[in-house]
Short mmCIF file of C-alpha atoms in Angstrom, two decimals:
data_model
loop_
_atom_site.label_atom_id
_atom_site.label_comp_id
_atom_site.label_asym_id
_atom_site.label_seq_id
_atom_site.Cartn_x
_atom_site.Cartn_y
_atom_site.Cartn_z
CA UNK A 1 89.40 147.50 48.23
CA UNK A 2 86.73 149.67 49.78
CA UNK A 3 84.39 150.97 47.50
CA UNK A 4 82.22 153.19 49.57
CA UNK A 5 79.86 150.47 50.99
CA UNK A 6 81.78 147.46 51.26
CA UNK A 7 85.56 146.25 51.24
CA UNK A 8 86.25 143.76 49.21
CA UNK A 9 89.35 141.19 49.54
CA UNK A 10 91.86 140.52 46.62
CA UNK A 11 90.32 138.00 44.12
CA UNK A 12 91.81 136.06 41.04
CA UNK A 13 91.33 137.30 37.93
CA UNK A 14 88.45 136.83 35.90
CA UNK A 15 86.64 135.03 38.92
CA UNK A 16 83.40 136.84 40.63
CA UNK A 17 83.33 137.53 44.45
CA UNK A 18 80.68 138.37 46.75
CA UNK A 19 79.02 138.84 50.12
CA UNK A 20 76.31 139.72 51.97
CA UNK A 21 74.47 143.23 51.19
CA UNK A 22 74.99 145.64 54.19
CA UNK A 23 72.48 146.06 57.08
CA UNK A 24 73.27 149.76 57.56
CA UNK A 25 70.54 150.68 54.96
CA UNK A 26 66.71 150.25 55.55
CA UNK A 27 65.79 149.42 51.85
CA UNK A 28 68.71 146.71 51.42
CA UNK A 29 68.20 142.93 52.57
CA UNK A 30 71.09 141.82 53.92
CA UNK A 31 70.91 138.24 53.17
CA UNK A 32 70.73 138.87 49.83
CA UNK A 33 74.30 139.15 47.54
CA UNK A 34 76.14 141.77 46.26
CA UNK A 35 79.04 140.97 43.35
CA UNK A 36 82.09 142.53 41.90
CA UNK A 37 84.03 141.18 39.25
CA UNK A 38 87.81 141.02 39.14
CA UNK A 39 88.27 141.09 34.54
CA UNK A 40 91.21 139.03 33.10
CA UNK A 41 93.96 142.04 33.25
CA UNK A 42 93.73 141.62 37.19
CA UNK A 43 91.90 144.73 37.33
CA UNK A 44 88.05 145.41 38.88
CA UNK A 45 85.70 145.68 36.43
CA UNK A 46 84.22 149.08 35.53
CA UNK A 47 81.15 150.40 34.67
CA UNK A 48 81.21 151.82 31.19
CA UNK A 49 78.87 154.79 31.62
CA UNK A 50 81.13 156.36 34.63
CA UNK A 51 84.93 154.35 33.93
CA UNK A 52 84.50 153.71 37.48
CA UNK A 53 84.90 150.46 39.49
CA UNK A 54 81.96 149.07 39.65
CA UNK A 55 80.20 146.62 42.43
CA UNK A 56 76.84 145.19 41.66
CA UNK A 57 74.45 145.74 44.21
CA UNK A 58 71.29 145.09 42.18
CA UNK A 59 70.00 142.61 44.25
CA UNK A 60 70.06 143.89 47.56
CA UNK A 61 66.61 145.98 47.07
CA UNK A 62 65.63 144.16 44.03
CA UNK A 63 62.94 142.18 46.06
CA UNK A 64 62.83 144.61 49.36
CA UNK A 65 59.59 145.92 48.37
CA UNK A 66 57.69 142.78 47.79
CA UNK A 67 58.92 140.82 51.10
CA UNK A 68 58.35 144.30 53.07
CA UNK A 69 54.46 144.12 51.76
CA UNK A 70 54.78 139.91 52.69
CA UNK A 71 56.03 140.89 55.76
CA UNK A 72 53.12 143.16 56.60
CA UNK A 73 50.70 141.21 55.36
CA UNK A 74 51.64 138.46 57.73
CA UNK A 75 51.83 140.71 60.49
CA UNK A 76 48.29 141.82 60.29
CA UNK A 77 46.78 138.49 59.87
CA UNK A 78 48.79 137.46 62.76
CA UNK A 79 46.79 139.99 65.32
CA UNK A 80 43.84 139.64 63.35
CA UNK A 81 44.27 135.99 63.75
CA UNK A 82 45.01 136.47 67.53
CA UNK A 83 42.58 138.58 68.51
CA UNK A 84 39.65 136.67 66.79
CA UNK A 85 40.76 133.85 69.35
CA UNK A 86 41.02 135.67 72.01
CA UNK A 87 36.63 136.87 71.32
CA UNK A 88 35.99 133.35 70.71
CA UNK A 89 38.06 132.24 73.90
CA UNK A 90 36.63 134.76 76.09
CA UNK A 91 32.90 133.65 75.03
CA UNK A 92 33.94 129.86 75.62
CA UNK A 93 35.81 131.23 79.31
CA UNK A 94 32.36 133.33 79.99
CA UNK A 95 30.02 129.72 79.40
CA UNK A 96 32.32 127.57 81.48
CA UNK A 97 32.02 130.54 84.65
CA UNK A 98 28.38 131.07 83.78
CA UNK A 99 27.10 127.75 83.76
CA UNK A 100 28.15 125.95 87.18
CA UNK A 101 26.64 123.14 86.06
CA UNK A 102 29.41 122.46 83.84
CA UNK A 103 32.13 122.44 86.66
CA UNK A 104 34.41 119.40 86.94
CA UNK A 105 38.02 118.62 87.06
CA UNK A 106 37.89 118.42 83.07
CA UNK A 107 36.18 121.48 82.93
CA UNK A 108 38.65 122.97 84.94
CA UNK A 109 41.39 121.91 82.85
CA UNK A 110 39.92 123.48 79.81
CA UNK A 111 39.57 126.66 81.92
CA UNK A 112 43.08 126.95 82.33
CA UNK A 113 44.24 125.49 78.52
CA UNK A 114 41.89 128.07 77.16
CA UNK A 115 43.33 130.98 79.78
CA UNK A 116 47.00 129.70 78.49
CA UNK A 117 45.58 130.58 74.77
CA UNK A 118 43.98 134.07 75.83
CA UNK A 119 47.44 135.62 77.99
CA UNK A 120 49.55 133.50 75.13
CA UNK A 121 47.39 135.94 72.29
CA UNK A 122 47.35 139.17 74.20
CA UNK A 123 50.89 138.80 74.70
CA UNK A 124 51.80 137.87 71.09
CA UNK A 125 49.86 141.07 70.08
CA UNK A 126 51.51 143.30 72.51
CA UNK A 127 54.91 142.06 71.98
CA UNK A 128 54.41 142.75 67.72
CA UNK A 129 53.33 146.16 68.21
CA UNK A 130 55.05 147.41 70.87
CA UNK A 131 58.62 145.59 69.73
CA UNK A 132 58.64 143.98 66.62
CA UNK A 133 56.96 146.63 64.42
CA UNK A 134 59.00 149.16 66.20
CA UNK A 135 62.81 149.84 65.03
CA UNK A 136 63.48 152.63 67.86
CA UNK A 137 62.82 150.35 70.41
CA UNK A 138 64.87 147.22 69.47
CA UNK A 139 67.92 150.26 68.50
CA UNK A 140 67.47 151.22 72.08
CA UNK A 141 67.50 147.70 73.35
CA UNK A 142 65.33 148.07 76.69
CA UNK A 143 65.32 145.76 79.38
CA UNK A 144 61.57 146.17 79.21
CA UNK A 145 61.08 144.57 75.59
CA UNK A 146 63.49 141.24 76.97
CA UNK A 147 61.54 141.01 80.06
CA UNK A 148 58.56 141.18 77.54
CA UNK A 149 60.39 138.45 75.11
CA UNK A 150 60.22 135.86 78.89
CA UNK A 151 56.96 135.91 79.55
CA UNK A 152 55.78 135.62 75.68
CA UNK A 153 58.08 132.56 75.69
CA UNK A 154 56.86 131.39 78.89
CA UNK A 155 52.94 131.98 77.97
CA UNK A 156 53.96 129.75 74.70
CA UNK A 157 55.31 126.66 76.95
CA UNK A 158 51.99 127.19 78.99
CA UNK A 159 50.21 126.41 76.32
CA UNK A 160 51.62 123.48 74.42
CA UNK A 161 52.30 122.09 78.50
CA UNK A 162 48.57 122.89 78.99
CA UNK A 163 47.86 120.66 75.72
CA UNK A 164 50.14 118.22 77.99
CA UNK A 165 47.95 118.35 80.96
CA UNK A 166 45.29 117.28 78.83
CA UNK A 167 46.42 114.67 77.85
CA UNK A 168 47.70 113.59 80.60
CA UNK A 169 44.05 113.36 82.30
CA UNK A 170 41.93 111.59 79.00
CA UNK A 171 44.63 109.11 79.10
CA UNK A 172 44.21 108.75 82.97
CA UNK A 173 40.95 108.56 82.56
CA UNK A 174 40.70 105.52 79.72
CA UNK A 175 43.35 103.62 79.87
CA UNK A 176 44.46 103.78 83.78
CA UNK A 177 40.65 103.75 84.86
CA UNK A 178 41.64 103.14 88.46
CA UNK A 179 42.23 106.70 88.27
CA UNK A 180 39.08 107.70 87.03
CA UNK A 181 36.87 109.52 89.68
CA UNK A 182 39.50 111.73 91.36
CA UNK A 183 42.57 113.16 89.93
CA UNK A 184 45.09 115.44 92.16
CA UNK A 185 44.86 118.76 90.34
CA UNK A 186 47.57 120.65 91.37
CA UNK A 187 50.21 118.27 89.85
CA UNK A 188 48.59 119.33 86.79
CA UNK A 189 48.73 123.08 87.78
CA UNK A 190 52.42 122.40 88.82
CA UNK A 191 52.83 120.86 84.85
CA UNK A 192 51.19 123.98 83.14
CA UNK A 193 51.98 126.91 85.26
CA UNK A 194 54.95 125.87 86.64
CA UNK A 195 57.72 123.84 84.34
CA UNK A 196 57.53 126.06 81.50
CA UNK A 197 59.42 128.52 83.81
CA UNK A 198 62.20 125.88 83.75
CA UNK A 199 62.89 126.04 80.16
CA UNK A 200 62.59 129.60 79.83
CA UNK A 201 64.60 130.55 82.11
CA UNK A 202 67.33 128.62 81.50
CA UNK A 203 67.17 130.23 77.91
CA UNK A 204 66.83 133.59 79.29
CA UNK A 205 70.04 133.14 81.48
CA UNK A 206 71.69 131.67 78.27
CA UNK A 207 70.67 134.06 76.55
CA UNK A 208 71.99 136.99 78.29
CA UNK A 209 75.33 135.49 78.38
CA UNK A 210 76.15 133.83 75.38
CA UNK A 211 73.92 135.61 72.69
CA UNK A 212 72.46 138.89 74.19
CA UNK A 213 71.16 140.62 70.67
CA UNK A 214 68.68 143.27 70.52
CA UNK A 215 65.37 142.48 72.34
CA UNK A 216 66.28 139.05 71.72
CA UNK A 217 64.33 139.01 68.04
CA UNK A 218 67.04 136.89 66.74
CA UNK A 219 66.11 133.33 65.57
CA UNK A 220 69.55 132.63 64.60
CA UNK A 221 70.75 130.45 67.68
CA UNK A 222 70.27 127.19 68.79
CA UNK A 223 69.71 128.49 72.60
CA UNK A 224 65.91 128.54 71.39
CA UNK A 225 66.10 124.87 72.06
CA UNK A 226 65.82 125.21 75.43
CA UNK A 227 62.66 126.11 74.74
CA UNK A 228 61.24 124.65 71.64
CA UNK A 229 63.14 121.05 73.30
CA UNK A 230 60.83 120.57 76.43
CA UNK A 231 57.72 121.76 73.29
CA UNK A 232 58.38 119.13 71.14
CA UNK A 233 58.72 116.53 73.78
CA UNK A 234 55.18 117.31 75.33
CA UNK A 235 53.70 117.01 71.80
CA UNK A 236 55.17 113.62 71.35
CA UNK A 237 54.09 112.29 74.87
CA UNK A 238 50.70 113.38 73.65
CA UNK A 239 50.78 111.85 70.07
CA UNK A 240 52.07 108.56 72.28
CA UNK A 241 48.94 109.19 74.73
CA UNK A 242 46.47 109.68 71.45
CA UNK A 243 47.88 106.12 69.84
CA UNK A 244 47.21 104.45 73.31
CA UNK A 245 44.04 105.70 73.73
CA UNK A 246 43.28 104.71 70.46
CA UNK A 247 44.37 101.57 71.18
CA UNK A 248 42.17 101.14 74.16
CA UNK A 249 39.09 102.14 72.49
CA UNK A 250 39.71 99.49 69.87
CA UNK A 251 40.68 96.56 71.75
CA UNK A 252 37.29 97.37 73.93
CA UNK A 253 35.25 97.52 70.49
CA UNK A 254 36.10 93.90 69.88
CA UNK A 255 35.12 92.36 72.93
CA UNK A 256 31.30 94.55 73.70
CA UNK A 257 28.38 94.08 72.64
CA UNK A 258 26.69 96.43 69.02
CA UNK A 259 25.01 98.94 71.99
CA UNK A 260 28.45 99.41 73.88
CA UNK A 261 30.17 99.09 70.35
CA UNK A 262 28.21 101.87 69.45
CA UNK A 263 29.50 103.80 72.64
CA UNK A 264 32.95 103.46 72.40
CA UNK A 265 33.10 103.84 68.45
CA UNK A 266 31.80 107.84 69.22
CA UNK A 267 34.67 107.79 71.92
CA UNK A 268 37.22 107.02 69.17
CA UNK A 269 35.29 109.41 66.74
CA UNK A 270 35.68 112.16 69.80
CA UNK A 271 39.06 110.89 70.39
CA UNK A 272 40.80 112.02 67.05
CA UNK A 273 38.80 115.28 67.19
CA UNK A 274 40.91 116.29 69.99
CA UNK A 275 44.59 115.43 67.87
CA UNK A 276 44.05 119.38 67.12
CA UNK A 277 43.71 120.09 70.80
CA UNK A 278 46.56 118.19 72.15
CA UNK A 279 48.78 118.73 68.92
#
């Protein structure tokens, strides 16, 4: 039974049916449900004012207005949000260049977590304006805005692999202090820069051939794993690398002396600081 919007499949009597509200309008939500009700006699129900069948679709723009204004909301404090961090990053990136007396290896690997952050923000910024908050151009489906999609996916495994690398080198530097004095940066440029493109790629590639939607906005697949999978991991290497670390410091504060105590209970103080840092 089509009723002008939707068709609707034969139902028993007296029993309510329905399904999702079309997409084809702006001002409906299509995960929201529209009803129609098959009465006793076997027959549709309709609407006394017009002696018409009837479908209820009530809901479908009963909240659009409210999560349109929730939508924008959020969309504003996201770049307002992103390019706040990208000032304060730049002033932190413009002391570390400025000052050469700063320059170390850990220095250096805050230079590149905090580069990770500002491409990662100027990215997210430029992909919500230029795609998300524009309908025409996810209609027209350019290869521009999925080429676009990469490298804001790949700037996001920078980052949380970035996190990684930092980790990687405090718990080098406590707990394996053999280590200590020199560390072989460009296995940590290889982590950062480099594996992310593993992940993403392997999603764009699945992507493209198993669920090529629109600009690739779509949350709805579990190909995103390929991503978000490698992500998660790094985060719990570096919980694992915090607990150790942790550990370390502890064990050492039982066998020193109250000055070195004193030392190593700032390091633990400065340790847990950073669980923001390495997530």
């Amino acid at each position: 039974n089509w009723d002008g919007w939707l068709c609707w499949e034969d139902t028993p009597a007296g029993i309510f049916t329905s399904q999702n509200c079309p997409n084809y309008f702006d001002d409906f939500d299509p995960t929201e449900k529209a009803t129609k009700y098959c009465g006793e006699d076997g027959q549709w129900f309709r609407h006394p004012d017009t002696n018409r069948t009837w479908s209820n679709y009530t809901l479908c723009n009963e909240n659009t207005k409210a999560k349109l204004r929730s939508a924008f909301i959020l969309f504003y404090m996201t770049i307002v949000g992103h390019a706040l961090s990208i000032a304060s990053l730049l002033i932190s990136l413009a002391i570390f260049f400025y000052f050469r007396s700063l320059s170390c290896q850990r220095i250096t690997l805050h230079k590149n977590l905090f580069c990770s952050y500002v491409l990662n923000s100027a990215l997210t910024i430029f992909y919500l304006v230029t795609v998300v908050n524009n309908p025409e151009v996810v209609a027209r489906n350019p290869v521009g805005c999925k080429v676009l999609h990469f490298f804001h996916m790949y700037m996001l495994g920078c980052n949380y692999f970035w996190m990684l690398c930092e980790g990687i080198y405090l718990h080098t530097l406590i707990v394996v202090a053999v280590f200590a004095e020199e560390q072989h940066l460009h296995w940590y440029y290889l982590l950062g820069w480099g594996f992310p493109l593993v992940p993403v790629s392997i999603h764009a590639v699945a992507r493209k051939k198993y669920f090529d939607d629109n600009c690739w906005m779509s949350v709805e697949t579990h190909l995103l794993y390929a991503v978000h999978g490698p992500i998660v991991a790094a985060l719990l290497v570096n919980l694992f690398f915090l607990l150790n670390i942790i550990r370390v410091l502890v064990t050492k504060l039982r066998d020193t002396h109250r000055a070195e105590s004193n030392m190593y209970m700032k390091a633990v103080r400065a340790t847990l600081i950073l669980v923001p840092l390495l997530g």
